[in-house]
Coordinates of C-alpha atoms in Angstrom, one line a residue:
X1 CA 80.0 -64.9 -146.0
X2 CA 79.4 -68.6 -145.8
X3 CA 76.1 -69.5 -147.6
X4 CA 73.3 -71.0 -145.6
X5 CA 72.1 -73.2 -148.4
X6 CA 73.9 -74.9 -151.3
X7 CA 71.6 -75.5 -154.3
X8 CA 73.2 -78.2 -156.5
X9 CA 72.1 -78.4 -160.1
X10 CA 73.5 -81.4 -162.1
X11 CA 73.3 -80.8 -165.8
X12 CA 74.1 -82.6 -169.0
X13 CA 73.1 -80.9 -172.2
X14 CA 70.4 -78.9 -170.5
X15 CA 70.7 -75.6 -172.5
X16 CA 67.0 -75.6 -173.3
X17 CA 65.9 -75.3 -169.7
X18 CA 68.7 -74.3 -167.4
X19 CA 68.3 -70.6 -168.0
X20 CA 64.9 -70.7 -166.3
X21 CA 66.1 -73.1 -163.6
X22 CA 68.9 -70.7 -162.7
X23 CA 66.5 -67.7 -162.8
X24 CA 64.2 -69.5 -160.4
X25 CA 67.0 -69.8 -157.9
X26 CA 68.4 -66.3 -158.2
X27 CA 65.0 -64.8 -157.4
X28 CA 64.8 -66.5 -154.0
X29 CA 63.6 -64.2 -151.2
X30 CA 66.3 -65.8 -149.0
X31 CA 69.5 -64.6 -150.8
X32 CA 71.9 -66.5 -148.5
X33 CA 72.8 -69.4 -150.9
X34 CA 75.3 -70.6 -153.3
X35 CA 74.3 -72.2 -156.7
X36 CA 76.6 -75.0 -157.8
X37 CA 76.1 -76.0 -161.5
X38 CA 77.7 -79.4 -161.6
X39 CA 78.2 -80.3 -165.3
X40 CA 78.5 -83.9 -166.5
X41 CA 80.4 -83.4 -169.8
X42 CA 77.8 -81.3 -171.6
X43 CA 78.5 -80.7 -175.3
X44 CA 76.0 -77.7 -175.6
X45 CA 76.0 -74.3 -174.0
X46 CA 74.6 -75.3 -170.6
X47 CA 77.4 -73.8 -168.6
X48 CA 77.5 -70.6 -170.6
X49 CA 73.8 -70.1 -170.2
X50 CA 73.9 -71.0 -166.5
X51 CA 76.6 -68.4 -165.8
X52 CA 75.3 -65.7 -168.1
X53 CA 74.2 -63.4 -165.2
X54 CA 77.7 -63.4 -163.6
X55 CA 76.0 -63.6 -160.3
X56 CA 78.8 -64.2 -157.7
X57 CA 76.6 -66.8 -155.9
X58 CA 76.9 -69.1 -159.0
X59 CA 79.8 -71.6 -159.0
X60 CA 80.3 -73.4 -162.4
X61 CA 81.8 -76.9 -162.1
X62 CA 82.7 -78.2 -165.5
X63 CA 83.6 -81.9 -166.0
X64 CA 85.2 -83.2 -169.2
X65 CA 83.6 -86.6 -169.5
X66 CA 80.0 -87.7 -169.3
X67 CA 79.6 -90.3 -166.5
X68 CA 76.1 -91.3 -167.6
X69 CA 74.7 -90.8 -164.1
X70 CA 73.4 -87.5 -162.6
X71 CA 74.3 -88.8 -159.2
X72 CA 78.0 -88.5 -160.0
X73 CA 77.5 -84.8 -160.7
X74 CA 75.3 -84.4 -157.6
X75 CA 77.9 -86.1 -155.4
X76 CA 80.6 -83.8 -156.8
X77 CA 78.5 -80.8 -155.9
X78 CA 77.9 -82.1 -152.4
X79 CA 81.6 -82.5 -151.9
X80 CA 82.2 -78.9 -153.0
X81 CA 79.3 -77.4 -151.1
X82 CA 79.7 -75.0 -148.2
X83 CA 76.1 -74.5 -147.0
X84 CA 74.6 -76.0 -143.9
X85 CA 71.7 -77.2 -146.0
X86 CA 71.7 -79.0 -149.4
X87 CA 68.9 -78.6 -152.0
X88 CA 69.2 -80.6 -155.2
X89 CA 67.5 -79.3 -158.3
X90 CA 67.4 -80.9 -161.7
X91 CA 68.5 -78.7 -164.6
X92 CA 64.9 -78.5 -166.0
X93 CA 63.0 -78.1 -162.7
X94 CA 62.1 -74.8 -160.9
X95 CA 61.8 -73.4 -157.4
X96 CA 59.0 -71.1 -156.2
X97 CA 60.3 -67.7 -155.0
X98 CA 60.1 -68.5 -151.3
X99 CA 61.2 -72.1 -151.6
X100 CA 64.5 -71.9 -149.8
X101 CA 63.2 -69.5 -147.1
X102 CA 60.2 -71.6 -146.2
X103 CA 62.2 -74.8 -145.9
X104 CA 65.1 -73.3 -143.9
X105 CA 62.6 -71.7 -141.5
X106 CA 60.8 -75.0 -141.0
X107 CA 63.9 -76.9 -139.8
X108 CA 63.6 -78.0 -136.2
X109 CA 66.8 -78.9 -134.3
X110 CA 65.9 -82.6 -134.6
X111 CA 65.2 -82.5 -138.4
X112 CA 67.6 -84.0 -140.9
X113 CA 65.2 -83.2 -143.9
X114 CA 62.5 -80.8 -144.7
X115 CA 60.3 -81.2 -147.8
X116 CA 57.3 -79.6 -149.3
X117 CA 55.0 -80.2 -152.2
X118 CA 55.4 -79.7 -155.9
X119 CA 53.5 -79.5 -159.1
X120 CA 54.5 -80.9 -162.4
X121 CA 54.6 -78.7 -165.5
X122 CA 54.6 -79.6 -169.2
X123 CA 57.8 -79.6 -171.2
X124 CA 57.2 -76.2 -172.8
X125 CA 56.1 -74.3 -169.7
X126 CA 57.7 -71.0 -169.0
X127 CA 58.8 -69.8 -165.6
X128 CA 55.6 -67.6 -165.4
X129 CA 53.4 -70.5 -166.3
X130 CA 55.1 -72.6 -163.7
X131 CA 54.5 -69.9 -161.1
X132 CA 50.8 -69.9 -162.0
X133 CA 50.6 -73.7 -161.6
X134 CA 52.3 -73.4 -158.2
X135 CA 49.8 -70.7 -157.2
X136 CA 46.9 -73.1 -158.0
X137 CA 48.3 -75.5 -155.5
X138 CA 49.6 -79.1 -155.2
X139 CA 46.5 -80.6 -156.8
X140 CA 47.7 -79.3 -160.1
X141 CA 49.6 -82.1 -161.8
X142 CA 50.2 -82.6 -165.5
X143 CA 51.2 -85.9 -167.1
X144 CA 51.8 -86.9 -170.7
X145 CA 49.3 -89.4 -172.1
X146 CA 50.1 -92.2 -174.6
X147 CA 48.9 -89.9 -177.4
X148 CA 51.3 -87.1 -176.3
X149 CA 48.6 -84.9 -174.9
X150 CA 48.8 -83.3 -171.5
X151 CA 46.3 -84.2 -168.8
X152 CA 45.6 -83.5 -165.2
X153 CA 46.3 -86.4 -162.8
X154 CA 46.6 -87.0 -159.0
X155 CA 48.7 -84.6 -156.9
X156 CA 52.3 -85.3 -156.2
X157 CA 53.2 -86.1 -152.6
X158 CA 56.3 -85.6 -150.6
X159 CA 60.0 -86.5 -151.0
X160 CA 59.8 -85.3 -154.6
X161 CA 63.1 -84.1 -156.2
X162 CA 62.8 -80.3 -156.2
X163 CA 61.1 -80.2 -152.8
X164 CA 63.8 -81.8 -150.6
X165 CA 66.3 -80.0 -148.4
X166 CA 68.8 -81.9 -146.2
X167 CA 71.3 -81.0 -143.6
X168 CA 74.8 -81.2 -145.2
X169 CA 75.9 -83.3 -142.2
X170 CA 73.6 -86.1 -143.4
X171 CA 76.0 -86.8 -146.3
X172 CA 79.0 -86.7 -143.9
X173 CA 77.5 -89.4 -141.7
X174 CA 75.6 -91.5 -144.2
X175 CA 77.6 -91.1 -147.4
X176 CA 76.7 -89.9 -150.9
X177 CA 73.9 -91.0 -153.2
X178 CA 74.3 -94.4 -154.7
X179 CA 74.9 -94.0 -158.4
X180 CA 74.4 -97.7 -159.2
X181 CA 70.7 -97.5 -158.7
X182 CA 69.3 -95.5 -161.7
X183 CA 65.9 -94.0 -160.9
X184 CA 65.9 -95.2 -157.3
X185 CA 68.8 -93.3 -155.7
X186 CA 66.6 -90.9 -153.7
X187 CA 64.4 -93.7 -152.3
X188 CA 67.5 -95.6 -151.3
X189 CA 68.7 -92.5 -149.5
X190 CA 65.5 -92.1 -147.6
X191 CA 65.5 -95.7 -146.5
X192 CA 69.1 -95.4 -145.5
X193 CA 68.2 -92.4 -143.4
X194 CA 65.0 -93.6 -141.8
X195 CA 64.7 -97.3 -142.0
X196 CA 67.7 -99.4 -143.2
X197 CA 69.9 -99.6 -140.1
X198 CA 67.7 -101.0 -137.3
X199 CA 70.5 -100.4 -134.8
X200 CA 70.3 -96.6 -135.0
X201 CA 67.8 -94.6 -133.1
X202 CA 69.4 -91.1 -133.7
X203 CA 68.4 -90.5 -137.3
X204 CA 66.3 -87.6 -136.3
X205 CA 63.0 -86.4 -137.7
X206 CA 61.8 -84.7 -140.8
X207 CA 59.1 -82.1 -141.6
X208 CA 56.8 -82.0 -144.6
X209 CA 55.3 -78.6 -145.5
X210 CA 51.9 -78.1 -147.2
X211 CA 53.5 -75.3 -149.4
X212 CA 54.4 -75.8 -153.0
X213 CA 58.1 -75.2 -153.1
X214 CA 59.1 -76.7 -156.5
X215 CA 58.0 -77.5 -160.0
X216 CA 58.9 -80.8 -161.8
X217 CA 59.0 -80.6 -165.6
X218 CA 57.5 -83.6 -167.5
X219 CA 59.5 -84.1 -170.7
X220 CA 58.0 -86.3 -173.3
X221 CA 60.1 -89.4 -173.9
X222 CA 62.5 -88.5 -171.1
X223 CA 63.1 -89.6 -167.6
X224 CA 61.8 -92.2 -165.2
X225 CA 58.1 -91.4 -165.7
X226 CA 58.1 -92.2 -169.4
X227 CA 60.4 -95.2 -169.6
X228 CA 59.2 -98.5 -171.1
X229 CA 56.7 -100.5 -169.0
X230 CA 59.1 -103.3 -168.1
X231 CA 61.6 -100.8 -166.7
X232 CA 58.8 -99.1 -164.8
X233 CA 57.6 -102.3 -163.3
X234 CA 61.1 -103.1 -162.0
X235 CA 61.5 -99.6 -160.5
X236 CA 58.0 -99.7 -158.9
X237 CA 58.8 -103.1 -157.4
X238 CA 62.0 -101.7 -155.9
X239 CA 60.2 -98.6 -154.7
X240 CA 57.6 -100.8 -152.9
X241 CA 60.3 -102.8 -151.3
X242 CA 62.0 -99.7 -150.1
X243 CA 58.7 -98.4 -148.7
X244 CA 58.1 -101.7 -146.9
X245 CA 61.4 -101.4 -145.2
X246 CA 60.7 -97.8 -144.2
X247 CA 57.2 -98.7 -142.9
X248 CA 58.7 -101.4 -140.7
X249 CA 61.0 -98.8 -139.2
X250 CA 58.3 -96.2 -138.7
X251 CA 58.6 -96.3 -134.8
X252 CA 62.2 -95.1 -135.1
X253 CA 61.5 -91.9 -137.0
X254 CA 58.9 -89.2 -136.9
X255 CA 57.4 -87.0 -139.5
X256 CA 55.3 -83.8 -139.2
X257 CA 53.2 -82.3 -141.9
X258 CA 52.4 -78.7 -140.8
X259 CA 48.6 -78.5 -140.5
X260 CA 47.7 -82.1 -141.2
X261 CA 49.0 -85.7 -140.6
X262 CA 51.1 -87.5 -143.1
X263 CA 52.9 -90.8 -143.6
X264 CA 56.6 -91.5 -144.2
X265 CA 56.3 -91.8 -148.0

């Protein structure tokens, strides 16, 4: 049977977390999916842990060399995928049990993307603790302060990594993620879809759900959120520029948040 959804997990030395990540996918209420573990030259036991259940829906994709960009692993996964929908999940992030089912059900014929909300979880959070954070709702967000302590902050909004699901046809028409833009690849893709080419009027629509569908793990000293301030300033400037382009194109696309209005980004 051809899977409805392809969940793509890029991984590089993610042995500490990938077990829970895989478990969060395998427990989905909608079982019609494939799980592609796209390795990027890991030197630890990431692939062995990911495939430990021997679930036939898991496809391990080893790669001998580390490219230094998760987008290379993601793009390989997209090329090998078979589902009508693509969901990309980092090797330390988690899905809520109904994540795939809710997003698939929300797709309208005109939608190219469906997203939901997510919560962030601390580095050491277990799958059960992540589920509790998700149950409390999208206003639950943890960040790591300068002193290393965890604190509550503002809620995350939409278009966040573990919440997005796109039609596979998007990548056929618009191409893969751009691996030359570290930390900004997803924003570049959204602008490409909804605001970059002013000549197109058939991009389609997207739907944003109020449901929490994913959990983003905040790891101390790792990732975009905790990079040095100068790097953050550069990325924020680029993100604002992308938003400006998208805002200018707003009449050409339409978003719908079930239950309440929303904006593009």
